[in-house]
């Protein structure tokens, strides 16, 4: 979606949904992981049922946005490195969070993880699927081959984007505040705004001083270029006139 979304005050984490309607732009697990890290975050780790519910609400809002959002699973930061014990009963315990989190929370859907060659995890997002074809699995987790192309979700530390004063923290006792969000565009332009706005008075002062200086220089220049009527007669024509007394 191109936005970081922060829930409540800045003591909580922020998230970004990277959704690509163009299937050719979706990426593999390692590409998604790298994209989040370059952006200052990490592929999503989920620490509790409450955090899972927050992400589900974000995806529901995305689907209801009327912007043509459709099916497409999302990479999260859970994966299994190497092939050791991939087909044994110990396989589910080999999955770990890419950001180093030790959260034991899992939301696998039935018979997952299937392990084998599938070592990276997606959050299932097929809202148009019929109930008998995956509908009940919406937002649950499934391991997939790491080179498959999907959308992804990034997570950012609470100190990455402190846009909300602590005094404006939401009240969890109020149902309407449970999913209060602050969405802020990311990128270089919003950051420049915070730099440029405080310098506007200084820029205006410099502009006025420059204009005054130019006016004074122009005024002096006009004074120097004025000539008297007598001075104008001193210019000699490039084509001398013949003296009539020299004619024979």
Coordinates of C-alpha atoms in Angstrom, one line a residue:
X1 CA 0.0 0.0 0.0
X2 CA 3.1 2.3 0.3
X3 CA 2.2 3.4 3.8
X4 CA 3.4 2.7 7.3
X5 CA 0.5 2.1 9.6
X6 CA 1.0 2.7 13.4
X7 CA -1.5 1.4 15.9
X8 CA -2.2 3.7 18.9
X9 CA 0.7 5.6 20.3
X10 CA 4.4 5.3 19.3
X11 CA 5.1 2.7 21.9
X12 CA 3.7 0.1 19.5
X13 CA 5.1 -1.3 16.3
X14 CA 4.3 0.0 12.8
X15 CA 3.6 -2.1 9.7
X16 CA 3.6 -1.8 6.0
X17 CA 1.6 -3.9 3.5
X18 CA 3.5 -4.4 0.3
X19 CA 0.7 -5.4 -2.1
X20 CA 1.2 -5.7 -5.9
X21 CA -1.8 -6.1 -8.1
X22 CA 0.5 -6.8 -11.0
X23 CA 1.5 -10.4 -10.4
X24 CA 4.9 -9.9 -12.1
X25 CA 6.0 -7.5 -9.4
X26 CA 5.5 -9.9 -6.5
X27 CA 8.7 -11.3 -5.0
X28 CA 10.3 -14.3 -3.4
X29 CA 10.9 -14.7 0.3
X30 CA 14.5 -13.5 0.3
X31 CA 13.7 -10.5 -1.9
X32 CA 10.9 -9.5 0.4
X33 CA 13.1 -9.9 3.5
X34 CA 15.8 -7.7 1.9
X35 CA 13.2 -5.0 0.8
X36 CA 12.0 -4.7 4.4
X37 CA 15.5 -4.5 5.8
X38 CA 16.5 -1.8 3.3
X39 CA 13.4 0.2 4.4
X40 CA 14.5 0.0 8.0
X41 CA 12.3 -2.8 9.1
X42 CA 12.0 -6.6 8.9
X43 CA 9.6 -9.2 7.5
X44 CA 6.6 -9.5 9.9
X45 CA 7.0 -11.4 13.1
X46 CA 3.9 -12.1 15.1
X47 CA 4.0 -12.3 18.9
X48 CA 0.5 -13.0 19.9
X49 CA -3.1 -13.6 18.8
X50 CA -3.8 -9.9 19.4
X51 CA -1.1 -8.9 16.9
X52 CA -2.4 -11.5 14.4
X53 CA -5.8 -9.8 14.7
X54 CA -4.4 -6.4 14.0
X55 CA -2.8 -7.7 10.8
X56 CA -6.1 -9.4 9.8
X57 CA -7.9 -6.0 10.2
X58 CA -5.3 -4.3 8.1
X59 CA -5.9 -6.9 5.3
X60 CA -9.6 -6.6 5.6
X61 CA -9.4 -2.8 5.3
X62 CA -7.2 -3.3 2.2
X63 CA -9.7 -5.6 0.6
X64 CA -12.6 -3.2 1.3
X65 CA -10.7 -0.1 0.0
X66 CA -12.4 -0.4 -3.4
X67 CA -9.0 -0.1 -5.2
X68 CA -9.2 -3.5 -7.0
X69 CA -7.4 -5.4 -4.2
X70 CA -7.8 -9.1 -4.8
X71 CA -6.3 -12.5 -3.9
X72 CA -2.6 -12.8 -3.1
X73 CA -0.8 -14.4 -0.1
X74 CA 1.6 -12.4 2.0
X75 CA 5.1 -13.4 3.1
X76 CA 5.7 -13.2 6.8
X77 CA 9.1 -13.5 8.5
X78 CA 8.9 -17.2 9.5
X79 CA 11.2 -19.6 7.8
X80 CA 13.3 -22.8 8.1
X81 CA 16.9 -22.7 7.0
X82 CA 18.5 -25.9 5.6
X83 CA 17.0 -29.2 4.8
X84 CA 17.9 -31.0 8.0
X85 CA 15.1 -33.1 9.5
X86 CA 12.7 -31.4 7.0
X87 CA 10.6 -34.5 6.7
X88 CA 10.7 -35.6 10.4
X89 CA 8.2 -34.8 13.1
X90 CA 10.7 -32.2 14.5
X91 CA 10.2 -30.1 11.3
X92 CA 7.7 -27.6 12.8
X93 CA 10.1 -26.7 15.6
X94 CA 12.8 -25.7 13.0
X95 CA 10.9 -22.6 11.9
X96 CA 12.3 -19.3 13.2
X97 CA 11.6 -15.6 12.8
X98 CA 13.9 -13.7 10.4
X99 CA 14.1 -10.7 12.7
X100 CA 15.4 -12.8 15.6
X101 CA 12.2 -12.8 17.6
X102 CA 11.7 -15.9 19.8
X103 CA 7.9 -15.7 19.8
X104 CA 6.4 -19.2 20.0
X105 CA 3.1 -17.9 18.5
X106 CA 1.9 -19.9 15.5
X107 CA -1.2 -19.8 13.4
X108 CA -0.8 -22.8 11.0
X109 CA -3.8 -24.1 9.2
X110 CA -4.6 -27.7 9.1
X111 CA -1.8 -30.1 8.2
X112 CA 0.8 -27.4 8.0
X113 CA 3.7 -27.0 7.9
X114 CA 4.1 -29.6 5.2
X115 CA 7.9 -29.2 5.3
X116 CA 9.9 -30.9 2.5
X117 CA 10.9 -28.3 0.0
X118 CA 8.6 -25.7 1.4
X119 CA 10.6 -23.7 3.9
X120 CA 9.1 -20.2 3.9
X121 CA 5.8 -19.1 5.4
X122 CA 2.9 -17.0 3.9
X123 CA -0.2 -15.7 5.5
X124 CA -3.0 -17.0 3.4
X125 CA -5.0 -14.3 1.6
X126 CA -7.5 -15.6 -0.9
X127 CA -10.7 -13.6 0.1
X128 CA -12.5 -14.6 -3.1
X129 CA -12.0 -18.4 -2.5
X130 CA -15.1 -20.5 -2.1
X131 CA -15.5 -22.1 1.4
X132 CA -14.7 -25.5 0.1
X133 CA -11.6 -24.3 -1.7
X134 CA -9.7 -22.5 1.0
X135 CA -12.1 -19.9 2.3
X136 CA -11.9 -21.1 5.9
X137 CA -8.1 -20.8 5.9
X138 CA -8.1 -17.0 5.4
X139 CA -5.2 -15.3 7.3
X140 CA -3.8 -18.7 8.6
X141 CA -0.3 -19.7 7.7
X142 CA 1.1 -22.0 5.1
X143 CA 4.7 -22.9 4.3
X144 CA 5.6 -22.5 0.6
X145 CA 8.7 -22.8 -1.6
X146 CA 10.9 -19.7 -1.0
X147 CA 11.1 -18.8 -4.6
X148 CA 7.4 -18.4 -5.1
X149 CA 6.2 -14.9 -5.8
X150 CA 3.9 -13.2 -3.2
X151 CA 3.1 -9.9 -1.5
X152 CA 4.7 -9.3 1.9
X153 CA 4.4 -7.4 5.2
X154 CA 7.1 -5.4 6.9
X155 CA 7.3 -4.6 10.6
X156 CA 9.1 -1.6 12.1
X157 CA 10.2 -0.9 15.7
X158 CA 8.2 1.5 17.7
X159 CA 11.0 4.1 17.7
X160 CA 11.3 4.1 13.9
X161 CA 8.3 6.4 13.3
X162 CA 7.2 8.3 16.5
X163 CA 4.5 10.4 14.9
X164 CA 2.0 10.5 17.7
X165 CA 2.5 12.3 21.1
X166 CA 2.3 10.0 24.1
X167 CA -0.6 12.1 25.4
X168 CA -2.7 10.9 22.4
X169 CA -2.5 7.2 23.2
X170 CA -5.7 5.3 22.6
X171 CA -7.9 3.9 25.3
X172 CA -8.1 0.1 25.0
X173 CA -11.2 0.2 27.2
X174 CA -13.1 1.8 24.3
X175 CA -14.1 -0.6 21.5
X176 CA -13.9 2.1 18.9
X177 CA -10.3 2.8 19.8
X178 CA -9.2 -0.8 19.6
X179 CA -7.9 -0.5 16.1
X180 CA -7.2 3.2 15.9
X181 CA -4.6 3.8 13.3
X182 CA -2.3 6.5 12.1
X183 CA -1.2 6.1 8.5
X184 CA 1.7 8.2 7.3
X185 CA 3.2 8.3 3.8
X186 CA 6.8 7.1 3.6
X187 CA 9.6 8.3 1.3
X188 CA 11.9 11.3 1.0
X189 CA 9.3 14.0 0.4
X190 CA 7.6 13.9 3.8
X191 CA 11.1 13.9 5.5
X192 CA 12.0 17.0 3.4
X193 CA 8.9 18.8 4.6
X194 CA 10.1 18.6 8.2
X195 CA 13.4 20.2 7.1
X196 CA 12.1 22.9 4.8
X197 CA 9.2 24.3 6.9
X198 CA 11.4 25.6 9.7
X199 CA 13.8 27.3 7.2
X200 CA 11.0 29.3 5.5
X201 CA 11.5 32.5 7.6
X202 CA 15.2 32.5 6.9
X203 CA 14.6 32.0 3.2
X204 CA 12.2 34.9 3.1
X205 CA 14.8 37.1 4.9
X206 CA 17.5 36.1 2.4
X207 CA 15.1 36.8 -0.5
X208 CA 14.3 40.4 0.8
X209 CA 17.9 41.2 1.4
X210 CA 18.8 40.0 -2.1
X211 CA 16.0 42.1 -3.7
X212 CA 17.1 45.2 -1.8
X213 CA 20.7 44.7 -2.9
X214 CA 19.7 44.3 -6.5
X215 CA 17.5 47.4 -6.4
X216 CA 20.4 49.5 -5.1
X217 CA 22.8 48.2 -7.7
X218 CA 20.3 48.9 -10.5
X219 CA 19.7 52.5 -9.2
X220 CA 23.5 53.2 -9.1
X221 CA 23.9 51.8 -12.6
X222 CA 21.3 54.1 -14.0
X223 CA 23.0 57.1 -12.4
X224 CA 26.3 56.3 -14.1
X225 CA 24.9 55.8 -17.6
X226 CA 23.1 59.2 -17.8
X227 CA 24.8 61.7 -20.2
X228 CA 24.5 65.4 -20.7
X229 CA 23.4 67.0 -24.1
X230 CA 27.0 68.3 -24.5
X231 CA 28.5 64.9 -23.9
X232 CA 26.5 63.4 -26.7
X233 CA 28.2 65.7 -29.2
X234 CA 31.6 64.2 -28.4
X235 CA 30.9 61.0 -30.3
X236 CA 32.6 61.1 -33.7
X237 CA 30.9 59.5 -36.7
X238 CA 32.8 56.4 -38.0
X239 CA 32.3 57.9 -41.5
X240 CA 34.2 61.3 -41.6
X241 CA 32.5 64.0 -43.7
X242 CA 34.6 65.6 -46.5
X243 CA 35.7 69.1 -46.0
X244 CA 34.3 71.3 -48.7
X245 CA 37.4 73.5 -48.7
X246 CA 39.5 70.6 -49.8
X247 CA 37.6 70.1 -53.0
X248 CA 39.3 71.0 -56.2

